[in-house]
mmCIF file of C-alpha atoms and ligand atoms in Angstrom:
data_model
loop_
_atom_site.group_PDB
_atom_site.id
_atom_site.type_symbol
_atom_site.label_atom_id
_atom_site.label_comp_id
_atom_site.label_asym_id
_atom_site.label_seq_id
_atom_site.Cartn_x
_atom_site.Cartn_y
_atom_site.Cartn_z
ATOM 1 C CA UNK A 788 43.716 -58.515 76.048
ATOM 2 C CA UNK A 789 45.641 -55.738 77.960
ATOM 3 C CA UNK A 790 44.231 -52.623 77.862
ATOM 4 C CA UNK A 791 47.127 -50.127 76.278
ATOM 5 C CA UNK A 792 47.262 -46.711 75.166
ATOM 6 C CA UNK A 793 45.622 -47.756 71.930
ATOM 7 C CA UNK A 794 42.702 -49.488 73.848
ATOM 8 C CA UNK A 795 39.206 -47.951 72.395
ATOM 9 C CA UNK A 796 35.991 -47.750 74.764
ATOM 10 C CA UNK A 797 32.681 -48.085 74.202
ATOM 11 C CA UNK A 798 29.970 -48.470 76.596
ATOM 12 C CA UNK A 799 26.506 -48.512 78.329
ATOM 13 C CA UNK A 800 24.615 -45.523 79.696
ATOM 14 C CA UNK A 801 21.603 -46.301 81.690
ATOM 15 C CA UNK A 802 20.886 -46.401 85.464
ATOM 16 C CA UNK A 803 20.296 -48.852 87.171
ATOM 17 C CA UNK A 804 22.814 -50.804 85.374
ATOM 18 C CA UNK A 805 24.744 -52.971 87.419
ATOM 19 C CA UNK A 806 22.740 -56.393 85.899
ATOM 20 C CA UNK A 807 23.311 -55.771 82.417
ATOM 21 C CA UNK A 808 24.686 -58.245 79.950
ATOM 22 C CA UNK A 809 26.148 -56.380 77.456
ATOM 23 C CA UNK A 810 29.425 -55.875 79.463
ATOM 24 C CA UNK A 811 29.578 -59.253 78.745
ATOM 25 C CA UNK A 812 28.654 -59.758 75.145
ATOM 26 C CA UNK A 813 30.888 -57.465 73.975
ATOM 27 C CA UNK A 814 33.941 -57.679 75.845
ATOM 28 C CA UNK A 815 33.390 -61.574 74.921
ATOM 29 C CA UNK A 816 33.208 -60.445 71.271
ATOM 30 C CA UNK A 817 36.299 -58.420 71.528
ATOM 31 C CA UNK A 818 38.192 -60.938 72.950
ATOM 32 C CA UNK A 819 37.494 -63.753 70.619
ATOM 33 C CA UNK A 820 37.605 -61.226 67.388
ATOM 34 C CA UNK A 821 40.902 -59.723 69.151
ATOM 35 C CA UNK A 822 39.952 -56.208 68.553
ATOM 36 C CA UNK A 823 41.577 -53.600 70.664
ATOM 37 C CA UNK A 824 38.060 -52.465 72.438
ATOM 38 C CA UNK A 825 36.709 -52.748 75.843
ATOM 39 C CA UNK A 826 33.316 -52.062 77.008
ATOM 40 C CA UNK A 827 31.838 -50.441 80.351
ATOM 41 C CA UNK A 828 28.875 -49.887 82.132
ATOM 42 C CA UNK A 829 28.131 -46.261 82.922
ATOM 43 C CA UNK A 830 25.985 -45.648 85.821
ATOM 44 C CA UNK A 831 24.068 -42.093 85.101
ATOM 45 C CA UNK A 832 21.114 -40.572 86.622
ATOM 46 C CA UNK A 833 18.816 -38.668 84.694
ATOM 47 C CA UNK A 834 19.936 -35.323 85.475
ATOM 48 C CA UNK A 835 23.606 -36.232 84.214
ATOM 49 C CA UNK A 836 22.794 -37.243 81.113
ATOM 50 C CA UNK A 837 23.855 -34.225 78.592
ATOM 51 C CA UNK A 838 27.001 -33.631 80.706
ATOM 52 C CA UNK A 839 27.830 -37.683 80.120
ATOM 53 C CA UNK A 840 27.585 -36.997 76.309
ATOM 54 C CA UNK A 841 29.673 -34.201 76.444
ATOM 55 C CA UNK A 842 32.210 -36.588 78.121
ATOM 56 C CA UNK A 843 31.412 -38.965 75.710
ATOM 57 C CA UNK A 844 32.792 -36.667 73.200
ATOM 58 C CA UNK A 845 35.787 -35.086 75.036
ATOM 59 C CA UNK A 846 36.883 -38.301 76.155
ATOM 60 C CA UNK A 847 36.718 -39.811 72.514
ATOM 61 C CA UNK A 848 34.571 -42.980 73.661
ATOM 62 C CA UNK A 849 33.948 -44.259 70.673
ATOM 63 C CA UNK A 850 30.193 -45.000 71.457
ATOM 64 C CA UNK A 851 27.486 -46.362 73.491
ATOM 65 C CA UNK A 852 24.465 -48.322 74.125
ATOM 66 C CA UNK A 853 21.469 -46.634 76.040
ATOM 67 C CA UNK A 854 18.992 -48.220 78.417
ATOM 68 C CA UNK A 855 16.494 -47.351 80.463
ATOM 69 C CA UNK A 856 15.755 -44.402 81.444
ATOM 70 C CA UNK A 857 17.651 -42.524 78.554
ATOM 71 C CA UNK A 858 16.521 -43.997 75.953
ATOM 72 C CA UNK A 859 14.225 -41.504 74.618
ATOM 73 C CA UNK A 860 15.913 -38.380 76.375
ATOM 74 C CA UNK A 861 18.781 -38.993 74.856
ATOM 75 C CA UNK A 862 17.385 -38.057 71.312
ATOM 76 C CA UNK A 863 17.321 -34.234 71.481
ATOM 77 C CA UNK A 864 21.025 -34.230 72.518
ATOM 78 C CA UNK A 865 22.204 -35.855 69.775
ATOM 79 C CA UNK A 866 23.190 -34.727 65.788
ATOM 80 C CA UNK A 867 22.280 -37.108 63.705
ATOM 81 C CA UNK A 868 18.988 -39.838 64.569
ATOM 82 C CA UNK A 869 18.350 -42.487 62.069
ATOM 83 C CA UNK A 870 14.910 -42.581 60.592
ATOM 84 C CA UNK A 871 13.449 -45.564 62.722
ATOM 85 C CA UNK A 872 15.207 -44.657 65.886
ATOM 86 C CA UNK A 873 13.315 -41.179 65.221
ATOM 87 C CA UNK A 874 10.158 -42.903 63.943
ATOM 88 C CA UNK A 875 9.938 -44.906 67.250
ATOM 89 C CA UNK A 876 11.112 -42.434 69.686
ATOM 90 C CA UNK A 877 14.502 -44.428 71.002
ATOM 91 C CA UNK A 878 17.541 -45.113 70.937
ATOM 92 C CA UNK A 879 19.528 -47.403 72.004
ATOM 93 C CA UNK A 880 23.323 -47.019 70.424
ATOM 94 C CA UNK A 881 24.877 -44.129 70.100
ATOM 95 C CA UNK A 882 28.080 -43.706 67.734
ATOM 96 C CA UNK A 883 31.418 -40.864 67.988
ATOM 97 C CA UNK A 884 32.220 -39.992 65.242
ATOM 98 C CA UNK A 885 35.071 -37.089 65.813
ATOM 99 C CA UNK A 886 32.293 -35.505 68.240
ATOM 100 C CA UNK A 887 29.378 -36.162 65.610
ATOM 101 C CA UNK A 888 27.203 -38.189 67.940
ATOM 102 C CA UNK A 889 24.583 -40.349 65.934
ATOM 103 C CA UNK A 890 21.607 -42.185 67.568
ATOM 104 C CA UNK A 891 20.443 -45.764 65.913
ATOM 105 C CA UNK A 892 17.709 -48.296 67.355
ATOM 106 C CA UNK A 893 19.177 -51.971 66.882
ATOM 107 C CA UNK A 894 16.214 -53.439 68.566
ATOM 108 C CA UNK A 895 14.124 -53.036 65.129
ATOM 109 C CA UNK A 896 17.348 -55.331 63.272
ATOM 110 C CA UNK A 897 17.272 -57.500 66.093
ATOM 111 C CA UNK A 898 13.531 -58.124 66.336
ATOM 112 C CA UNK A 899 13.913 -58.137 62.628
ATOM 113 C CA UNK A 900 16.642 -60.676 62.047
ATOM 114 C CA UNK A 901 15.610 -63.302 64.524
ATOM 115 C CA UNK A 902 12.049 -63.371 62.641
ATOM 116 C CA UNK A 903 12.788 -63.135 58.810
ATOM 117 C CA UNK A 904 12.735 -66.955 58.390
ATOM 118 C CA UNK A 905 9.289 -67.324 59.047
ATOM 119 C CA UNK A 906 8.235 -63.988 56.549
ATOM 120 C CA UNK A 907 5.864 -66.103 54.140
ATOM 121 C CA UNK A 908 4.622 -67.581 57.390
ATOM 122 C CA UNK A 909 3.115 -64.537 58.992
ATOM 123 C CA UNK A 910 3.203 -61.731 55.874
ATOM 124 C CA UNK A 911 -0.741 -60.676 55.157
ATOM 125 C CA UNK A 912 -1.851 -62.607 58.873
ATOM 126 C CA UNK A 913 -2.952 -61.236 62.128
ATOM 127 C CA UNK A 914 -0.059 -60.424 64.647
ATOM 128 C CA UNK A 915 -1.242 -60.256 68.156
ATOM 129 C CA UNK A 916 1.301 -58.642 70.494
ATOM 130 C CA UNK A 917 1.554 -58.315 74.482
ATOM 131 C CA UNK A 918 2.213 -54.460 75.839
ATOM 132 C CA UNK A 919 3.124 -51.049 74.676
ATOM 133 C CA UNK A 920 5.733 -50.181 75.707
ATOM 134 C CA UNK A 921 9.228 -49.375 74.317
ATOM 135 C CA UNK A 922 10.052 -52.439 73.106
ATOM 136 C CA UNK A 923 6.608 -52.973 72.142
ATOM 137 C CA UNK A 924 7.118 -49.602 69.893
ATOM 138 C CA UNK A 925 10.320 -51.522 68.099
ATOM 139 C CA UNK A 926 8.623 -54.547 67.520
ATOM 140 C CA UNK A 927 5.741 -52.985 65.672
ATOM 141 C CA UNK A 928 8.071 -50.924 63.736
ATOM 142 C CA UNK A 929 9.511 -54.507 62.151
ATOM 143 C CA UNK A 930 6.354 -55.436 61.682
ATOM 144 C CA UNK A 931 5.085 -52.827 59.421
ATOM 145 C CA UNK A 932 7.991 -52.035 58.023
ATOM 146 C CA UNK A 933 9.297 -55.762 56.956
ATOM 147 C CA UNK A 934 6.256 -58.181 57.642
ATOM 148 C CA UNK A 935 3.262 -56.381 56.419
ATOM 149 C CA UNK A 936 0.755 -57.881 58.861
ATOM 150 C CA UNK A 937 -2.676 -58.418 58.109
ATOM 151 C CA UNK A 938 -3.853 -56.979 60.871
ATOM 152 C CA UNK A 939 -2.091 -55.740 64.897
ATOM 153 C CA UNK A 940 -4.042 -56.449 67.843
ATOM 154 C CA UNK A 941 -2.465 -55.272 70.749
ATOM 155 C CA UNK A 942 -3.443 -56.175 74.386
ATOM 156 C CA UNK A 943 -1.831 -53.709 77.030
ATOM 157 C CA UNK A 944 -3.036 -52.936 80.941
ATOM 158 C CA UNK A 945 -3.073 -49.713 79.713
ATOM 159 C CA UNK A 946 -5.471 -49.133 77.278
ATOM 160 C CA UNK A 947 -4.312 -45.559 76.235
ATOM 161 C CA UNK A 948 -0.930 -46.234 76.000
ATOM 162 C CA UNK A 949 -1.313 -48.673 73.634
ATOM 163 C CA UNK A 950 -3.893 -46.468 71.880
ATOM 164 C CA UNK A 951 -1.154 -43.703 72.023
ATOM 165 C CA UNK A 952 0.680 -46.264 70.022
ATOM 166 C CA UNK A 953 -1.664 -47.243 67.169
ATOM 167 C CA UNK A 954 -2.195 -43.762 66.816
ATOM 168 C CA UNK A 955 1.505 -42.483 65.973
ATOM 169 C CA UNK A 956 2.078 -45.228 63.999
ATOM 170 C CA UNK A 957 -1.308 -44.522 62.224
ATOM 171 C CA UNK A 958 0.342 -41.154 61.352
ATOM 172 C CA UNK A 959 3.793 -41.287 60.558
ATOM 173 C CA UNK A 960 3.671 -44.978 58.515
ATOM 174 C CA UNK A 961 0.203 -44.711 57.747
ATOM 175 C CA UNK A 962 -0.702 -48.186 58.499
ATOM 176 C CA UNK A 963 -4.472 -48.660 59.974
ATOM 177 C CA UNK A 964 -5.125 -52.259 60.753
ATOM 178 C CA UNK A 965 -5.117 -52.073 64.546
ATOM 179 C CA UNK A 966 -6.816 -53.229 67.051
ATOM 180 C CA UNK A 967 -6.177 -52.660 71.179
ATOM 181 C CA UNK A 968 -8.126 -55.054 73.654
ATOM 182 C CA UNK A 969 -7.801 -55.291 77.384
ATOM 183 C CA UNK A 970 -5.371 -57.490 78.371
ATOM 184 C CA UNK A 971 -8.231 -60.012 79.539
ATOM 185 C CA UNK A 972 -8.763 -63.646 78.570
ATOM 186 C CA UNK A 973 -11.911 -63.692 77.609
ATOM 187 C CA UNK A 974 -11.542 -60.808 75.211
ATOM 188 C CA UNK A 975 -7.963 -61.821 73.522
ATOM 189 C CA UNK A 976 -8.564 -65.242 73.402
ATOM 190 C CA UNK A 977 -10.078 -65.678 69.940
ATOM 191 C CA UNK A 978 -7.323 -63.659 68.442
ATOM 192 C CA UNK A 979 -4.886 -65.255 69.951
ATOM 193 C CA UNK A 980 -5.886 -68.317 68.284
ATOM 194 C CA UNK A 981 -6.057 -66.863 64.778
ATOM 195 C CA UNK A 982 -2.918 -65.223 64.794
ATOM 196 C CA UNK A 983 0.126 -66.675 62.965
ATOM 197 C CA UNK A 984 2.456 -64.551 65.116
ATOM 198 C CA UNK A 985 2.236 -63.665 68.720
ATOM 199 C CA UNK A 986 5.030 -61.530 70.510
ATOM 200 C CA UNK A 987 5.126 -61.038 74.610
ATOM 201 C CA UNK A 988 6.429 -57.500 74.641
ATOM 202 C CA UNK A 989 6.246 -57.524 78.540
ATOM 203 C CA UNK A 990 8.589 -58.583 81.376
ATOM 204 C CA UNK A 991 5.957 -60.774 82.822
ATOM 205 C CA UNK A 992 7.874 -65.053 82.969
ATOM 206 C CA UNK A 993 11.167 -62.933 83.638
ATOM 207 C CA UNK A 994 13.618 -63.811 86.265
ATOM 208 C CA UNK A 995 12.617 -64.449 89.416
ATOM 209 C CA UNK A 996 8.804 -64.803 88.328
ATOM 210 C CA UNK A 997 9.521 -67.511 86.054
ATOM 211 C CA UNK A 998 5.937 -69.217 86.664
ATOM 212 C CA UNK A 999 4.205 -66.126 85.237
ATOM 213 C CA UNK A 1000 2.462 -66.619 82.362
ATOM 214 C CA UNK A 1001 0.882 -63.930 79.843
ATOM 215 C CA UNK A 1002 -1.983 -65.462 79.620
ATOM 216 C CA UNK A 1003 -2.804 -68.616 81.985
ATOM 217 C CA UNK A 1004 -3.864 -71.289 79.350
ATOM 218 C CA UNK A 1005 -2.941 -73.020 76.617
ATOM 219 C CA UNK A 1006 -5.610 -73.492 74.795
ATOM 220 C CA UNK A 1007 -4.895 -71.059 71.677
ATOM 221 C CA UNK A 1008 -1.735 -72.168 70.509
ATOM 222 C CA UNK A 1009 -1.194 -74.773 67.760
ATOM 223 C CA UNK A 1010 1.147 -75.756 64.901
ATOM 224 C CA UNK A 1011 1.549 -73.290 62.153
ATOM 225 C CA UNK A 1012 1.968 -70.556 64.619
ATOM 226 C CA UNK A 1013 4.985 -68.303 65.636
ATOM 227 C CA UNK A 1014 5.349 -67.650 69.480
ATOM 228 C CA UNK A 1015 7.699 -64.969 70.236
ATOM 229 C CA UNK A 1016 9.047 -63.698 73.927
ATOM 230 C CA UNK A 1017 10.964 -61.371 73.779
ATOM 231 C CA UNK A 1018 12.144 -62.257 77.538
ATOM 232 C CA UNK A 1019 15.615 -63.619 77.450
ATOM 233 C CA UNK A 1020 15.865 -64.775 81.357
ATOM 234 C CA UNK A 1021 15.182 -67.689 81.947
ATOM 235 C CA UNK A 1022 16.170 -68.076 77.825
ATOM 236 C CA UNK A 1023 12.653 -70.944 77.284
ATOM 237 C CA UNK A 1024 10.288 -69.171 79.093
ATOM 238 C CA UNK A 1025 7.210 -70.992 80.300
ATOM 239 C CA UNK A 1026 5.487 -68.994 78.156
ATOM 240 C CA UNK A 1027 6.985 -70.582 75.024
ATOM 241 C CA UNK A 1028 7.148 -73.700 76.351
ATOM 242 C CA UNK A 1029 3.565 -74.065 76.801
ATOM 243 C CA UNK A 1030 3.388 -72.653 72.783
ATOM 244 C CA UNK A 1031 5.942 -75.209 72.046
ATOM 245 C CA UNK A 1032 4.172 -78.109 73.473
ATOM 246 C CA UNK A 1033 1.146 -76.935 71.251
ATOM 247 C CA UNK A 1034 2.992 -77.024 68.519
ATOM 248 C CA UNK A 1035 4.118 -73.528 68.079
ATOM 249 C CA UNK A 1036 7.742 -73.135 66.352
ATOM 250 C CA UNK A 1037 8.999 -70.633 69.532
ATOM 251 C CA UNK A 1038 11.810 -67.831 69.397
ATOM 252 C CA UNK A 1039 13.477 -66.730 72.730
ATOM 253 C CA UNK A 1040 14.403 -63.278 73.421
ATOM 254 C CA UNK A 1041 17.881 -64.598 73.502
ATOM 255 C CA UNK A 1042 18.041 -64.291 69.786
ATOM 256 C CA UNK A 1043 17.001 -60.335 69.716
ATOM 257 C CA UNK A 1044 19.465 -59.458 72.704
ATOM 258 C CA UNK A 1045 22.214 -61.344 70.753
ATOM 259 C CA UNK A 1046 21.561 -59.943 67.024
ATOM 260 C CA UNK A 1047 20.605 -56.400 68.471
ATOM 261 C CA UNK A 1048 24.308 -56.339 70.132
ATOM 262 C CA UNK A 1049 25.846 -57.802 66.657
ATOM 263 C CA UNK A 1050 24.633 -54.437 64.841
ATOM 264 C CA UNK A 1051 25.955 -52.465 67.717
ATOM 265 C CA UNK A 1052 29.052 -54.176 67.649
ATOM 266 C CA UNK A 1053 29.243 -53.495 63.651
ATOM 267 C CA UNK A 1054 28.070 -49.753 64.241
ATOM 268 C CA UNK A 1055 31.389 -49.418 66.250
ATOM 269 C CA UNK A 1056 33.939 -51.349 64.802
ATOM 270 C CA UNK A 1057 33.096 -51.723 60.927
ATOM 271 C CA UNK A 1058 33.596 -55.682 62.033
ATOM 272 C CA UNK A 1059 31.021 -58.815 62.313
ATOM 273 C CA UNK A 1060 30.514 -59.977 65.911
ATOM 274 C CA UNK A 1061 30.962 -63.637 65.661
ATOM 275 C CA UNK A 1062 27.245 -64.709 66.823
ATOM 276 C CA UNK A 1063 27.156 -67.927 67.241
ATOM 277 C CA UNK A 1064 29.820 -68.240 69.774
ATOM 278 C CA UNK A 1065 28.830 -65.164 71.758
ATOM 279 C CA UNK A 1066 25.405 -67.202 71.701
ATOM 280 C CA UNK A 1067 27.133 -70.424 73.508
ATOM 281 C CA UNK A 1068 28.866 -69.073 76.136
ATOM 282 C CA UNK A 1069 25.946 -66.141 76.927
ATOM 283 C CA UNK A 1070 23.720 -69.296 77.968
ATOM 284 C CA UNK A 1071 26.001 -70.964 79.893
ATOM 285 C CA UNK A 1072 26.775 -66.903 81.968
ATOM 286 C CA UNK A 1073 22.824 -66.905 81.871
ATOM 287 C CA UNK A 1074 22.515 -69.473 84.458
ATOM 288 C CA UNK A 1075 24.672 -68.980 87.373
ATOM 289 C CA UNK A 1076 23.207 -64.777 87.036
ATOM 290 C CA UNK A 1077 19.762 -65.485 86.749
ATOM 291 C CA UNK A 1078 20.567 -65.738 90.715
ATOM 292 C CA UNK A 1079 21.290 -61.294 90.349
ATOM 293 C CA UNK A 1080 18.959 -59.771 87.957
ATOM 294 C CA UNK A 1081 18.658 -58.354 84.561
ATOM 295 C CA UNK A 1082 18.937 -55.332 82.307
ATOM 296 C CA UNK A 1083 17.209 -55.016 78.602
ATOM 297 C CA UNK A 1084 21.190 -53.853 77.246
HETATM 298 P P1 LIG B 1341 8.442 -51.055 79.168
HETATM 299 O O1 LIG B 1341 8.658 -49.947 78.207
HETATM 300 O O2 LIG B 1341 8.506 -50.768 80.635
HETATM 301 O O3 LIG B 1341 7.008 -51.725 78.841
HETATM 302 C C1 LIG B 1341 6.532 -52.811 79.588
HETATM 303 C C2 LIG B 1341 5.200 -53.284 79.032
HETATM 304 O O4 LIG B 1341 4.824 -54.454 79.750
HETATM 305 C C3 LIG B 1341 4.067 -52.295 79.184
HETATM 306 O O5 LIG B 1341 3.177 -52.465 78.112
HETATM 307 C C4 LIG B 1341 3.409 -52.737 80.499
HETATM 308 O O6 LIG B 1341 2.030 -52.452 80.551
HETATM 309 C C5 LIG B 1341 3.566 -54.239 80.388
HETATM 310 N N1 LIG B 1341 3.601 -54.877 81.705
HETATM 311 C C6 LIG B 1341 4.590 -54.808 82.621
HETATM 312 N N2 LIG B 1341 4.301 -55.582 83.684
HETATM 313 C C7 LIG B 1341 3.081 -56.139 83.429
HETATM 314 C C8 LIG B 1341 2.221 -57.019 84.144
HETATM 315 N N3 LIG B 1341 2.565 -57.502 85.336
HETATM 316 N N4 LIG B 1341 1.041 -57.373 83.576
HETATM 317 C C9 LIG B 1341 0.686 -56.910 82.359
HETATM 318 N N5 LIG B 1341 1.452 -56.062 81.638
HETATM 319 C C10 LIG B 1341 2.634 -55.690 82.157
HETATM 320 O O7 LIG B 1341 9.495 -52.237 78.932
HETATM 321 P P2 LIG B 1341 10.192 -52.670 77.560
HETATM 322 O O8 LIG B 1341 11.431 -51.869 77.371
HETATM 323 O O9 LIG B 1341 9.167 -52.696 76.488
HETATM 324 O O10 LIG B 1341 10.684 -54.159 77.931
HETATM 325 C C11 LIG B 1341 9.750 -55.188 78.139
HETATM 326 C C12 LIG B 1341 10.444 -56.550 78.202
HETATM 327 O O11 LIG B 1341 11.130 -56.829 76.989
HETATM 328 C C13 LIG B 1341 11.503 -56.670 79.313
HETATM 329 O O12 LIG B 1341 11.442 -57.954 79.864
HETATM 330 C C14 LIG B 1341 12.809 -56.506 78.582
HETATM 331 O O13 LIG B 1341 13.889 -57.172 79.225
HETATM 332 C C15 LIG B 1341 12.470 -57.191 77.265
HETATM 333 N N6 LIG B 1341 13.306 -56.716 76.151
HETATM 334 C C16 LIG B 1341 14.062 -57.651 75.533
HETATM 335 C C17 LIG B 1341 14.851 -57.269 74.475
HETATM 336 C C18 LIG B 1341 15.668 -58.306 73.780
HETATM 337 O O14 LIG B 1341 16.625 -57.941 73.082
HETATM 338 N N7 LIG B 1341 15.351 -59.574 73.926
HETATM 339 C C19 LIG B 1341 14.877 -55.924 74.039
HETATM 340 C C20 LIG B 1341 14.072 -54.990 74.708
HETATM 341 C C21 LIG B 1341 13.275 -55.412 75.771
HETATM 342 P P3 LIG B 1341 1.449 -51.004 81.020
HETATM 343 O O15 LIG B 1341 1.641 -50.088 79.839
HETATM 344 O O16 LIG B 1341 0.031 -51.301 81.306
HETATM 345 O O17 LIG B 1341 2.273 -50.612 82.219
#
């Protein structure tokens, strides 16, 4: 579609940016839904944040998605934060509204979508979840929020990050049943096993390090079990192909990138990004880029 003078933009705000695939997803969306919208990548450094909202608003860009490292900055700036964007600490979409800007967190409906099949599966069961970090934070939000998991065990290099974790969401949803562990075989392994759901919150099996593994065995996985990775390059990470062989039903990361754009998309334009398509043709752009990089957005 030609860009005219009635041509709406929306956008990305992050830095670096220059791998991300949302450029892609939506401008692919607007195309095939034929809505006047196109969609770029904003390079901005830390220090030029506030002055890229304000041209955000002057500029009448109609909104934006928001990557690393704004994600969290970006709160205080804005007027209106909905409750589990502010309950997590991030956003990632932002939305102009006649210079109202509004800050939302589509990871937690994306995370939330792409696992509500298998809710009598893994409601009132251990979780056991890889890292703590941001997306880690979204990811637990779901959880609580939709899944009400028997218990959390978290396994993080960081011990006191993920501690920081349990305890804010100790505080502000009240929920208890945590547990953080080293992230150590020997330690995890057990709950590994007796967890129904288990979610890789960290970039480790993403492009180029493809033969990274989480954990270096197999042995813990079996049927009845949910393996999550919330890597989406390569889109079957070994990871979940090793839970697959096991048994494991296994959801790529593919489906949270995809579904978290959709609400975006929605947030936007008031229209349904057609998913399934968008889903098609992002796999077949996956491969001949997995040569470049990645971004989260
Ligand atoms: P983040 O905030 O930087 O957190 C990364 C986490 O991974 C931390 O817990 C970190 O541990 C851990 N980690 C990193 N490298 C590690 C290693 N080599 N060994 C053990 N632990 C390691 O990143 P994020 O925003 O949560 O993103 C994490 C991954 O999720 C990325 O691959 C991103 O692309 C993906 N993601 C996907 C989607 C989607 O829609 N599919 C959405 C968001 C994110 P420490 O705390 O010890 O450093």
């Amino acid at each position: 579609m030609t860009i005219n003078a009635e041509t709406k933009i929306v956008g990305l705000i992050g830095h670096p940016i220059s791998h991300s695939f949302s450029p892609f997803i939506h401008n692919t969306a607007f195309e095939l839904t034929g809505l006047n919208y196109k969609y770029i990548a904003f390079d901005v450094l830390p220090e030029n944040l506030k002055d890229a909202l304000k041209g955000l608003v002057a500029l009448g860009i109609k909104g934006v998605n928001v990557t690393i490292p704004h994600k969290e900055a970006v709160i205080e700036s804005l007027d209106n934060v909905s409750p589990e964007a502010r309950i997590i600490g991030a956003v990632n979409t932002i939305v102009n509204e006649n210079g109202t800007l509004s800050g939302h967190n589509t990871d937690v409906y994306g995370f939330t979508e792409s696992l509500k099949k298998y809710k009598n599966l893994i409601s009132n069961t251990p979780v056991f979840i890889f890292g703590a970090g941001g997306s880690a934070r979204a990811v637990i939000y779901s959880l609580i929020t939709n899944f009400q998991p028997e218990r959390i065990v978290i396994a993080n290099r960081n011990i006191s990050r993920a501690e920081g974790i349990t305890r804010h969401f100790s505080q502000v949803l009240g929920y208890k049943d945590f547990e953080v562990k080293e992230f150590f075989l020997p330690e995890i392994a057990g709950d590994i096993k007796s967890s129904r759901l288990v979610v890789n919150t960290t970039p480790i099996g993403m492009y180029p390090n493809i033969n990274e593994l989480p954990v270096p065995v197999d042995d813990f996985f079996h049927d009845g079990q949910v393996v999550y990775d919330l890597v989406y390059n390569p889109p079957m990470t070994k990871f979940l192909k090793l839970a697959r062989r096991k048994g494991a039903e296994v959801i790529s990361g593919i489906e949270m990138l995809i579904l978290q754009a959709s609400k975006s998309f929605e947030l936007w334009t008031g229209k349904e990004m057609p998913i399934a398509e968008i889903k098609k043709l992002l796999l077949k752009e996956l491969k001949p880029r997995r040569k470049k990089g990645k971004n989260d957005t």
